[in-house]
Coordinates of C-alpha atoms and ligand atoms in Angstrom, one line a residue:
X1 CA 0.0 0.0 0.0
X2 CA 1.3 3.4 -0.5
X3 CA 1.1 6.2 1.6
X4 CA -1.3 8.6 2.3
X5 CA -3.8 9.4 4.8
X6 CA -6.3 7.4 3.2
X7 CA -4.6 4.7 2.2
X8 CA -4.0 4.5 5.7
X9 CA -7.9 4.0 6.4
X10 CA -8.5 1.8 3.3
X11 CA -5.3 -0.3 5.3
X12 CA -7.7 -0.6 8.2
X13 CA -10.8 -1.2 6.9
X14 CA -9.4 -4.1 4.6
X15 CA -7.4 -5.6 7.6
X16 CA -8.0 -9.5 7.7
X17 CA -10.2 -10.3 9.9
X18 CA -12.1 -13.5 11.2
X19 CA -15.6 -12.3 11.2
X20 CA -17.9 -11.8 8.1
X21 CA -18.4 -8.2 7.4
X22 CA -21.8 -6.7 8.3
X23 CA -24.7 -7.6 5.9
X24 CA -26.7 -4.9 5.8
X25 CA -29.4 -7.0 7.5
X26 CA -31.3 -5.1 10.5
X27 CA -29.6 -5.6 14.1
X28 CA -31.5 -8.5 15.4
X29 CA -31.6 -8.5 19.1
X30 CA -28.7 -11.6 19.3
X31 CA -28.8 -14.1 22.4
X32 CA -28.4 -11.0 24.9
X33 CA -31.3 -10.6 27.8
X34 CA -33.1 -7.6 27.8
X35 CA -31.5 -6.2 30.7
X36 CA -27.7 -7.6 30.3
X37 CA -26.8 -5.9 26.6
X38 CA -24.2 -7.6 24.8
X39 CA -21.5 -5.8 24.5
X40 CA -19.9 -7.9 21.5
X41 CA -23.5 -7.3 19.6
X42 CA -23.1 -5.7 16.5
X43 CA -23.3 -1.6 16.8
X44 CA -23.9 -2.1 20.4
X45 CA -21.3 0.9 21.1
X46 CA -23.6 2.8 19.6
X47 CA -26.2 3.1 22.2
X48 CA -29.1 5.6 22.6
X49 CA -29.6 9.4 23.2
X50 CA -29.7 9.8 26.9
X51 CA -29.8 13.6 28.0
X52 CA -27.0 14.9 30.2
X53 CA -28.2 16.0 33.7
X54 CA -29.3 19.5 34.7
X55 CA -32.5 21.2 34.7
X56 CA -31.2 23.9 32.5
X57 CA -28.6 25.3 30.6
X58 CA -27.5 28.7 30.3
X59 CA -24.9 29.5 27.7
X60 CA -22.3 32.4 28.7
X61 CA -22.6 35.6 28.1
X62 CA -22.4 37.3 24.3
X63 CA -22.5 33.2 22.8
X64 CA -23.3 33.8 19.5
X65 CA -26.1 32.6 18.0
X66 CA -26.5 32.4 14.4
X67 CA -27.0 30.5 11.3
X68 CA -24.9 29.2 8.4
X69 CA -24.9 29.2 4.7
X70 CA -22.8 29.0 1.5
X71 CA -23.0 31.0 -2.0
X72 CA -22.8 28.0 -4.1
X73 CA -26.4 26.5 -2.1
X74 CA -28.2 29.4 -2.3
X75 CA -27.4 32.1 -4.9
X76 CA -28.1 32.4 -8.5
X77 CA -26.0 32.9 -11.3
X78 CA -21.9 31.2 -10.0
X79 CA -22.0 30.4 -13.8
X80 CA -18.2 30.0 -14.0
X81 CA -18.4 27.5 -10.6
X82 CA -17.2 24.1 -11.4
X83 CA -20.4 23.0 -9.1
X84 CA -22.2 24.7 -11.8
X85 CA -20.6 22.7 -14.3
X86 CA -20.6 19.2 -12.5
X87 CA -24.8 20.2 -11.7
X88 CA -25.1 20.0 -15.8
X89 CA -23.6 16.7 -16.0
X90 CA -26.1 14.2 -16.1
X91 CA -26.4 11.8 -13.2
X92 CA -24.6 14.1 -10.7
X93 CA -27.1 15.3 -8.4
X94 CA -30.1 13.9 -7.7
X95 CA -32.9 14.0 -9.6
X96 CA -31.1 16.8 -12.2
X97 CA -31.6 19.9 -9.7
X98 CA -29.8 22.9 -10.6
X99 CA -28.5 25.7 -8.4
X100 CA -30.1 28.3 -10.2
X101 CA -33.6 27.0 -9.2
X102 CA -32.9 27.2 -5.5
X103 CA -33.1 30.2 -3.0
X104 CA -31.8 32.8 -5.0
X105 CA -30.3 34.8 -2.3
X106 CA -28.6 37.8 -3.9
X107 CA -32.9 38.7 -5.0
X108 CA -34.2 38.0 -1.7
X109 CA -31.3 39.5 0.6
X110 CA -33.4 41.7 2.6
X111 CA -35.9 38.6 3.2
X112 CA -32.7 37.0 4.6
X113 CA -31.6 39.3 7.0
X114 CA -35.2 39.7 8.2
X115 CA -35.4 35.8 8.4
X116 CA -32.0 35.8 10.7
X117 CA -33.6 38.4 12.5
X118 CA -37.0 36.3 13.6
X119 CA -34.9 33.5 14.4
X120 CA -33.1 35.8 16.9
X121 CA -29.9 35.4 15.0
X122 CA -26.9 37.6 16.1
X123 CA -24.5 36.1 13.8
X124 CA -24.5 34.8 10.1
X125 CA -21.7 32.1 8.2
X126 CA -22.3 33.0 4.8
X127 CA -19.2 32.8 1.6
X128 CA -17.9 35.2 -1.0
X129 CA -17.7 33.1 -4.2
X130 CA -14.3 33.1 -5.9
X131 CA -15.8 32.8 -9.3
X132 CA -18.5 35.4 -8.7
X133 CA -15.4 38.0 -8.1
X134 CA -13.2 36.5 -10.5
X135 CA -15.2 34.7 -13.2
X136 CA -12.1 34.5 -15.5
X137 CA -8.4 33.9 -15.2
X138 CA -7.7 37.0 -16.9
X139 CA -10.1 38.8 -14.6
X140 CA -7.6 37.3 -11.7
X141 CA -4.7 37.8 -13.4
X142 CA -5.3 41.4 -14.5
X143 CA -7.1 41.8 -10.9
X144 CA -9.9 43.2 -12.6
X145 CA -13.1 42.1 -9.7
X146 CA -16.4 41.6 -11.2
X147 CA -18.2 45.0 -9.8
X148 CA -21.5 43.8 -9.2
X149 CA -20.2 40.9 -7.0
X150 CA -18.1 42.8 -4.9
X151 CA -21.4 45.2 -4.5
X152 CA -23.7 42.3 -3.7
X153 CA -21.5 41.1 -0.9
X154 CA -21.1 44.6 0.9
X155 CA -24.8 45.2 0.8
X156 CA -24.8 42.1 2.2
X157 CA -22.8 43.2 4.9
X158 CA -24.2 46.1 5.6
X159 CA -27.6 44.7 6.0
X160 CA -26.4 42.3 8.3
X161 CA -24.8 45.5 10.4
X162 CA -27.5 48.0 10.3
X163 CA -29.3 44.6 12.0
X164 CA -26.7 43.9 14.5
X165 CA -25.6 40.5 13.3
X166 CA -21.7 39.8 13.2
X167 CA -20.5 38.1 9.7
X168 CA -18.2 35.5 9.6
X169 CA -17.1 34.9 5.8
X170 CA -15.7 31.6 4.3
X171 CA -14.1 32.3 1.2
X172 CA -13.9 28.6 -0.1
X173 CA -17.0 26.7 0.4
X174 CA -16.8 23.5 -1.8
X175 CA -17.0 25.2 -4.9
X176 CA -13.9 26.7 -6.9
X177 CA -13.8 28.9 -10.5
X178 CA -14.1 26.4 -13.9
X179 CA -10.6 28.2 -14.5
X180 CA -9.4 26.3 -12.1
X181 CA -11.3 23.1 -11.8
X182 CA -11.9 22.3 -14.9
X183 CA -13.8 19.1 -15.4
X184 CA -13.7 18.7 -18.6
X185 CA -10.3 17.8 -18.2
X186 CA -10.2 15.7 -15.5
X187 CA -7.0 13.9 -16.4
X188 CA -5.0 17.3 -15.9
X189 CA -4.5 18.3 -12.0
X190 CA -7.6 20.4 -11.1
X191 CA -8.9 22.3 -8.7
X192 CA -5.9 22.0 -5.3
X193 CA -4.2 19.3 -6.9
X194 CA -2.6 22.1 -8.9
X195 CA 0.8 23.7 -7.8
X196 CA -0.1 27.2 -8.4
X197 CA -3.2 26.8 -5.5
X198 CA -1.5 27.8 -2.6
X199 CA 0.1 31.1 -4.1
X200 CA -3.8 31.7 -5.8
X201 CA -5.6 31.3 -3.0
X202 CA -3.6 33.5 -0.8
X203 CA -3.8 36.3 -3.6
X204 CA -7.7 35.7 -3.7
X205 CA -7.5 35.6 0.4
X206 CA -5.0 38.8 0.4
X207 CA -7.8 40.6 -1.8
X208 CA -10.9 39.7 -0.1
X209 CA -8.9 40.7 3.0
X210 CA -8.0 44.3 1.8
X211 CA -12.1 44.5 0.4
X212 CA -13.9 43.2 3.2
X213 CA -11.4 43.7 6.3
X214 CA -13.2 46.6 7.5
X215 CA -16.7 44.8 7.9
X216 CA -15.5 41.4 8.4
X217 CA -13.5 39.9 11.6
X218 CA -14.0 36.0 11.0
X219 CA -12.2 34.1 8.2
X220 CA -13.4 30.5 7.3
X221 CA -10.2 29.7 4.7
X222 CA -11.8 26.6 3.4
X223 CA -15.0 24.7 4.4
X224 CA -14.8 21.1 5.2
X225 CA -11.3 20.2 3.9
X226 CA -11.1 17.2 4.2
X227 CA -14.8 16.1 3.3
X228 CA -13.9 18.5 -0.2
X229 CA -10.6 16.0 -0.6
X230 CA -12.6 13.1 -0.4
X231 CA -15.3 14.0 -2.1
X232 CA -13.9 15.7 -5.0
X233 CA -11.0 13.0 -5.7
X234 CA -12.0 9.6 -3.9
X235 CA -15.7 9.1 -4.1
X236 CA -16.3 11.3 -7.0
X237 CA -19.3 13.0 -5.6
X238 CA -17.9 16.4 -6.0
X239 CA -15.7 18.0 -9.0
X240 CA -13.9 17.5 -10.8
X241 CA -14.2 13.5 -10.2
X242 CA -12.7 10.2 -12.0
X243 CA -9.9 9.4 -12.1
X244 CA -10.5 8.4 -8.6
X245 CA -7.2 7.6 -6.3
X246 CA -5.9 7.9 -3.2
X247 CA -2.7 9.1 -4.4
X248 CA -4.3 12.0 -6.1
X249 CA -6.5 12.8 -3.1
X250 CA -3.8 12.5 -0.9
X251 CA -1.1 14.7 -3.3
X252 CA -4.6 17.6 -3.3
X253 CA -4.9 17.2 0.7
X254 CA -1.0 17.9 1.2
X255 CA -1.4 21.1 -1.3
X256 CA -4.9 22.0 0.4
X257 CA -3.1 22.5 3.6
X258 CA -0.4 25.2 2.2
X259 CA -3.1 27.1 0.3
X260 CA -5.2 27.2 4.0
X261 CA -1.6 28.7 5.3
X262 CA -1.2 31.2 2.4
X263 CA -4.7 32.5 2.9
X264 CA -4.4 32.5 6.6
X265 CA -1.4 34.6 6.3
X266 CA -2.6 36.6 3.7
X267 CA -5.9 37.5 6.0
X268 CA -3.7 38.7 8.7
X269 CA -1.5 40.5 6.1
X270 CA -4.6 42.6 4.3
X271 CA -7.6 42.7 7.5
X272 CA -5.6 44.5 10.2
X273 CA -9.1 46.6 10.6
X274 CA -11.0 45.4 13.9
X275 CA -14.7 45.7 12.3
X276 CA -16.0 45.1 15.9
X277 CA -15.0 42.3 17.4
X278 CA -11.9 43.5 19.6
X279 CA -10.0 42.3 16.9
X280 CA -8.8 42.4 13.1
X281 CA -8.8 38.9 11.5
X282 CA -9.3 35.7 12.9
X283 CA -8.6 33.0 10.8
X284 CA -9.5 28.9 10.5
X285 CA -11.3 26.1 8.8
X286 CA -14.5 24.8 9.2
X287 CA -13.5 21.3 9.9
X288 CA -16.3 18.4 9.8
X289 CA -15.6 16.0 13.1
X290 CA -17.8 12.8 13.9
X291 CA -17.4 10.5 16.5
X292 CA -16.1 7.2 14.8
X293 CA -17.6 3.7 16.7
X294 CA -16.2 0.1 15.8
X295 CA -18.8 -2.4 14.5
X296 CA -17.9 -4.8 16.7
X297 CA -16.1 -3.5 20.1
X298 CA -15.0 -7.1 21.0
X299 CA -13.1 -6.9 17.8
X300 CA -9.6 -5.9 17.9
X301 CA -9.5 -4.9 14.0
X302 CA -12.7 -2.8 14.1
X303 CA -11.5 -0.9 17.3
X304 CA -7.8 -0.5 15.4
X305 CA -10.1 1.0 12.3
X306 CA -12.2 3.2 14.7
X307 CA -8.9 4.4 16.3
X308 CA -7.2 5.2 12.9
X309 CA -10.0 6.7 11.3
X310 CA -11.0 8.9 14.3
X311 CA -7.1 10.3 14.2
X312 CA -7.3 10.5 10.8
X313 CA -10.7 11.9 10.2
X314 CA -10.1 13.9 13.5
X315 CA -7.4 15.3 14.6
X316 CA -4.0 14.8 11.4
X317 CA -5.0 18.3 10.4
X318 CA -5.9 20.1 13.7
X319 CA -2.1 18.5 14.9
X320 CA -0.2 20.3 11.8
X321 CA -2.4 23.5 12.1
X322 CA -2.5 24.0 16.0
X323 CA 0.7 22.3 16.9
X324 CA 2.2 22.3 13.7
X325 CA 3.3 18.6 14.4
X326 CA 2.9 17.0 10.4
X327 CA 2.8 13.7 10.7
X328 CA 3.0 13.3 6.3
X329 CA 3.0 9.3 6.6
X330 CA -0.2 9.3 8.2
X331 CA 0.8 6.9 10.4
X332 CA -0.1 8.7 13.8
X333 CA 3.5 8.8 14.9
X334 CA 6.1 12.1 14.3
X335 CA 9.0 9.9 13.1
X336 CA 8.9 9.2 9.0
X337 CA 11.2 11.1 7.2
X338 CA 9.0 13.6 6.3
X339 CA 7.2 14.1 9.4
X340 CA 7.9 17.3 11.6
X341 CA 7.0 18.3 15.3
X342 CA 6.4 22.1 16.2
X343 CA 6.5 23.0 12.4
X344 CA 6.8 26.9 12.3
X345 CA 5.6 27.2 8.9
X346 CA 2.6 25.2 9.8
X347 CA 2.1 25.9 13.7
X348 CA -0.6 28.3 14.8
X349 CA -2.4 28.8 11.5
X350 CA -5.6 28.6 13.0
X351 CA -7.2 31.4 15.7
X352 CA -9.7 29.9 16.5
X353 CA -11.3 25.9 16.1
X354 CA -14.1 25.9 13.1
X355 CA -16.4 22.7 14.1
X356 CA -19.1 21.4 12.0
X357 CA -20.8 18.5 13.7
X358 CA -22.9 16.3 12.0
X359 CA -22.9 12.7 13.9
X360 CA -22.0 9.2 14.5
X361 CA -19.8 6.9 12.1
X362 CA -19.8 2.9 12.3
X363 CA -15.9 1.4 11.4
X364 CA -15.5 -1.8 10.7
X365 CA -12.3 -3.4 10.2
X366 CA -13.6 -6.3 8.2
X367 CA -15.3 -4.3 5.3
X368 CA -14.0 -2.4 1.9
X369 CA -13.4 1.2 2.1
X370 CA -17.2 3.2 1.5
X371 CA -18.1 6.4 1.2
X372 CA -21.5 8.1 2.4
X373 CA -22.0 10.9 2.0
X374 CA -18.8 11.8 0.8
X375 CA -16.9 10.4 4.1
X376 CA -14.8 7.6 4.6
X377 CA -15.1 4.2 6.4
X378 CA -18.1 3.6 7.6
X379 CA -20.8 1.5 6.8
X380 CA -24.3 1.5 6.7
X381 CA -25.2 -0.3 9.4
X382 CA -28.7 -0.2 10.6
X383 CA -28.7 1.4 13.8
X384 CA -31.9 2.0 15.8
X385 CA -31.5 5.7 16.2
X386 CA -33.4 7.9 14.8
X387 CA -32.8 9.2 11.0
X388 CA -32.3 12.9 9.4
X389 CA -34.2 12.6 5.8
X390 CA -29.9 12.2 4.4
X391 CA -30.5 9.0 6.5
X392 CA -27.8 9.8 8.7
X393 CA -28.1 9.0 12.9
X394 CA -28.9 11.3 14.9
X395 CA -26.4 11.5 18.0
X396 CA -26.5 14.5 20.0
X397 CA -24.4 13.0 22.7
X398 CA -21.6 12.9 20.0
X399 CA -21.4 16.7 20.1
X400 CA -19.7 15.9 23.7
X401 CA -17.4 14.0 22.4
X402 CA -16.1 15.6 19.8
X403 CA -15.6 18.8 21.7
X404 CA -13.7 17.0 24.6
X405 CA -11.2 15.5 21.5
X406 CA -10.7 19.3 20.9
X407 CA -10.2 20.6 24.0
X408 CA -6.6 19.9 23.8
X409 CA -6.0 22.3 21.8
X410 CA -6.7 24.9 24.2
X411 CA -8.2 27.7 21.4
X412 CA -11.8 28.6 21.8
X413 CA -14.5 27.0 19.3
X414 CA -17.3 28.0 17.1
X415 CA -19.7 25.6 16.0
X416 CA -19.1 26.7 12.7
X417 CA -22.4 24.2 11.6
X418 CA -24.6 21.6 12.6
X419 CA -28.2 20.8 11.7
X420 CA -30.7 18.3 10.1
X421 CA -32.7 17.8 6.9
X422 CA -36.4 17.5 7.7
X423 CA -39.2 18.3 5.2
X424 CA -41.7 17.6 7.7
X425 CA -40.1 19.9 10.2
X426 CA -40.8 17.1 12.4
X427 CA -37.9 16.5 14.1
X428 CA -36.1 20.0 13.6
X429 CA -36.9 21.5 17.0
X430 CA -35.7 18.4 19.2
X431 CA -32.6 17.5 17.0
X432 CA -31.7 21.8 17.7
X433 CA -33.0 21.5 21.2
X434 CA -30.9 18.3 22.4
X435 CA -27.5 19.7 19.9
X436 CA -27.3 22.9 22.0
X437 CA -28.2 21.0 25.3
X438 CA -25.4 19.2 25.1
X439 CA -22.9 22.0 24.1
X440 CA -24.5 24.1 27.1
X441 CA -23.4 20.9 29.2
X442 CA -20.0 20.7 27.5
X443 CA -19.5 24.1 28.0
X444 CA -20.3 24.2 32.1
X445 CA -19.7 20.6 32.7
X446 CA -16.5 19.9 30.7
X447 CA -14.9 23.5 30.7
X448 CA -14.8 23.6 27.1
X449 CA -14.6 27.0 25.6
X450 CA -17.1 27.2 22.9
X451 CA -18.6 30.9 21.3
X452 CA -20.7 30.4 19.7
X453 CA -23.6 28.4 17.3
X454 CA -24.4 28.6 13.8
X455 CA -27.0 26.3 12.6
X456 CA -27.0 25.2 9.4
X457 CA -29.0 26.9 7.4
X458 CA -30.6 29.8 7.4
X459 CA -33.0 28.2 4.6
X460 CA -33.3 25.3 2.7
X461 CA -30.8 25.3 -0.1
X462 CA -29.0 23.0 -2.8
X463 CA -27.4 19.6 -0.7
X464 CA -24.6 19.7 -3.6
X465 CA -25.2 15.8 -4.8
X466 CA -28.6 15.7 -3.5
X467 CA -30.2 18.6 -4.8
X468 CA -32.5 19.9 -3.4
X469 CA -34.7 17.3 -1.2
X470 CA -33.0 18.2 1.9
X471 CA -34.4 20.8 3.6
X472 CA -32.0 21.7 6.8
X473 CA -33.8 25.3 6.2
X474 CA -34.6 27.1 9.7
X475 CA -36.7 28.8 7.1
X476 CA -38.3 27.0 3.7
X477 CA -37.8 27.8 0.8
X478 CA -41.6 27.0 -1.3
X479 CA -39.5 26.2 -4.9
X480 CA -42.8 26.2 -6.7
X481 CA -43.0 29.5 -6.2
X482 CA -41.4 32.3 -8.2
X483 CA -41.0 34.8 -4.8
X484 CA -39.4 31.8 -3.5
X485 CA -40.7 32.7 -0.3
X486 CA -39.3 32.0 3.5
X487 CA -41.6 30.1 6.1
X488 CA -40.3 29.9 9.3
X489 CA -40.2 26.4 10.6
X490 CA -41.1 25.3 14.3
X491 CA -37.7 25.2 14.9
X492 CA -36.7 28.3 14.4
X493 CA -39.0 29.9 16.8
X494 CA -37.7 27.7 19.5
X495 CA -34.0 28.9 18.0
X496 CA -35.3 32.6 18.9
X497 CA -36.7 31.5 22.6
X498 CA -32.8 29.6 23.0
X499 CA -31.0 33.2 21.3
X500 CA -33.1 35.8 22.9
X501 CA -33.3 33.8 26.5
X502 CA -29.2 32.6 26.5
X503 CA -30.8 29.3 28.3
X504 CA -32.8 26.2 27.2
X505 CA -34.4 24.4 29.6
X506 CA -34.7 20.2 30.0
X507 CA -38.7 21.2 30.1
X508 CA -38.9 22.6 26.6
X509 CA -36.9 19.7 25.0
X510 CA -39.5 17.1 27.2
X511 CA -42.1 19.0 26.0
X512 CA -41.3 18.3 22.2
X513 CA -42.2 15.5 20.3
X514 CA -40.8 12.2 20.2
X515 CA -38.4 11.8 16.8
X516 CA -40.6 10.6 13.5
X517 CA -39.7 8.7 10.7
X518 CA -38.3 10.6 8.3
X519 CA -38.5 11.6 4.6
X520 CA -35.4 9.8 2.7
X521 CA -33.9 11.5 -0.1
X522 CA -32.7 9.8 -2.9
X523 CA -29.5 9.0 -2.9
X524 CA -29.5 9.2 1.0
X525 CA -26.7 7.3 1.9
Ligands
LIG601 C1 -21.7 20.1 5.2 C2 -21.4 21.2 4.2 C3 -22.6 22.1 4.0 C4 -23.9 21.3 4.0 C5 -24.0 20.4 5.2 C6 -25.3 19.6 5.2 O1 -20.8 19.0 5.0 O2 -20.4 22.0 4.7 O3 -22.4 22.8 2.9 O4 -24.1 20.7 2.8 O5 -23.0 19.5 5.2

């Protein structure tokens, strides 16, 4: 096997391995009596939600409240986006949505804001589209920025101030310019496989520094990086797609990381202006962490696979960026030739700890690498929690965990997104209520220093390869409708009552109702 960090999962999850691998088949309930669970059963480490203690939970003062979103899901028009692109190819999302046909943002701006303001949202995660601002290579090159982009953005953000909500700005958020991804040309290197992507990206951060600096505080560099690596050159669900390889994915990753330090440098370089906050830029990633379970706990390959994916999934790029400890073998130890401790070009690229939470993974030693949902290794195994409409678990105690495995980093943490696709706005209230619950208990029970919230999303939007069935919307969107206009779901009046009151109380989640079944998507994974 080669290296890479990857190969290093697909190493684990094909380890030999005595038992069969998991069938698919629906848990049965094994030989284990109902009141002495087996422990060797099957998924049994993944056990039910079961609220922390407390009555209530206050979070600390000035926690910010707020909602998420990204350009590529809600506005019109990113016609030199490779998403835009891959969205034309047949067979890419589900059921041929296009981007164009969803929220339209940029038309109904002032509906946003008003929306964020209902919901008692102080804060708002939106991005500023590379391609919108640069739709051309020779726009970049000649720096020549598309005028009505710029202009959308800081009306955008000046909205958002005259409402008193704080912006916090990714500036890469899945999607990259055609003139850089191009997928027509798949065979080339595309999109951060590319050697001229770190010095790029840190022009395009430099600029959007110098722009924006004087409105904006919080920098996302780049959403989700590794889920975008994966995605985009191992499971082929984002662009540009096939040839799909580990090798590639892992050459992109190792270039992904220098273009996050050039545009973290560059943000400190061009915002020096402190629009607010107490302070001029602070930079990081939004990074997607999920607690990772073995199939099997009895099973010393699936707990090896669990352990190796949850450091690689988890905590590989948080070491290099925090610590600046690069471990390039992947092999969880500092001592490959390539490998460096206390890096200085690497250490302390990151002011803060971006967290997007999402759930619960199942590792099993004994299977073939899978992807769902655009993540590694982990299977479908029928669990008996209950299901977001993606058919994903929900597992708010997870958010517990996932914030402890940060807290040795010792930088504070925004939730940077976390939030569920329900149609029937069934389930959105108590899978909000029982998320925050158990970050109010991290926070006063487990001394971790979290800031703040931002659900994702503000409305319901395009789910990239799903189109757009999921609706994660704290507001929906009515597509059929030409004023695509926002309803407020359930949820996000309980979201006000949690925003405007700084506590939620074990009453209000006990009064909601129990989870329903939910609506699956196609292509849920
Ligand atoms: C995350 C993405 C975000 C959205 C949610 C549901 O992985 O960052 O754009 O699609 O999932």
């Amino acid at each position: 096997m080669r290296g890479g960090v990857l190969a290093l999962i697909l190493t684990a999850l094909t380890a030999c391995s005595s038992k069969d691998a998991p069938s698919g088949a629906p848990l049965d309930a094994g030989d284990a009596g109902a009141d002495a669970p087996d422990p060797c059963k099957p998924g049994a480490s993944i056990t039910p939600y079961v609220r922390s203690g407390g009555a209530e939970t206050t979070f600390p003062a000035g926690f910010r409240f707020g909602a998420a979103s990204a350009g590529m899901q809600i506005e019109k028009g990113l016609v030199h986006a490779d998403w835009y692109q891959w969205a034309n190819v047949a067979g890419k999302v589900a059921r041929g949505d296009k981007p164009d046909d969803g929220p339209d943002a940029f038309a109904h701006l002032e509906d946003d804001v008003a929306a964020l303001v209902a919901a008692g949202a102080k804060a708002y995660r939106f991005s500023i589209e590379w391609s919108r601002i640069y739709p051309t290579r020779e726009s970049f090159d000649k720096n020549e920025p598309d005028a009505a982009g710029l202009a959308a953005y800081h009306k955008l953000l000046k909205a958002l101030r005259d409402a008193g909500i704080h912006p916090m700005v990714t500036i890469h958020h899945f999607a990259t310019p055609d003139w850089l991804d191009d997928i027509t040309k798949p065979k080339e290197p595309q999109g951060f496989e590319r050697d001229e992507m770190a010095p790029l990206f840190g022009e395009w951060a430099k600029r959007m520094g110098k722009e924006f600096g004087a409105e904006v505080d919080d920098w996302i560099t780049i959403n989700e990086p590794l889920v975008l690596m994966v995605g985009a050159y191992l499971a082929g669900a984002h662009p540009p797609g096939p040839p799909l390889d580990i090798d590639r994915m892992f050459n992109a990753a190792k270039k992904l990381v220098k273009a996050h330090v050039a545009g973290y440098r560059a943000l400190h370089e061009s915002d020096t202006v402190d629009a607010g906050s107490g302070h001029a830029a602070w930079v990081s990633i939004a990074k997607h962490n999920r607690v990772f379970k073995p199939y099997d706990a009895c099973e010393e390959t699936d707990l090896t696979a669990a352990k190796k994916t949850d450091y690689l999934w988890n905590e590989w790029l948080y070491n290099a960026l925090v610590f600046g400890d690069w471990d390039d073998d992947a092999d969880g130890k500092y001592d490959g030739p390539n490998d460096k401790k206390a890096d200085p070009a690497l250490k302390g690229t990151v002011d803060f700890l971006g967290l997007n939470y999402y759930g619960v993974s199942t590792v099993s030693g004994a299977l073939k690498l899978k992807y769902i949902g655009g993540l590694p290794a982990y299977d479908a195994l029928p669990t008996d929690l209950p299901k977001t409409d993606m058919n994903w678990d929900i597992y708010p105690q997870g958010f517990r965990d996932v914030l402890r495995q940060l807290k040795k980093y010792s930088l504070p943490i925004y939730i940077t997104e976390n939030g569920v696709g329900d149609a029937k706005d069934a389930n959105k209230s108590r899978y909000l209520a029982e998320h925050l619950w158990e970050i109010g208990r991290a926070i006063a029970d487990d001394g971790i220093d979290v800031r703040g919230y931002y659900y994702w999303s503000l409305t319901d939007n395009f789910e990239w390869d799903r189109g757009f069935c999921p609706r994660f919307g704290l507001f929906r969107i009515d597509y059929a409708s030409p004023a695509r206009t926002r309803t407020p779901t359930k949820a996000s009046a309980l979201f006000k009552q949690i925003a405007d009151s700084n506590k939620l109380t074990a009453a209000t989640i006990d009064a909601l109702p129990a989870y329903s079944s939910p609506t699956l998507c196609p292509g849920a994974r």
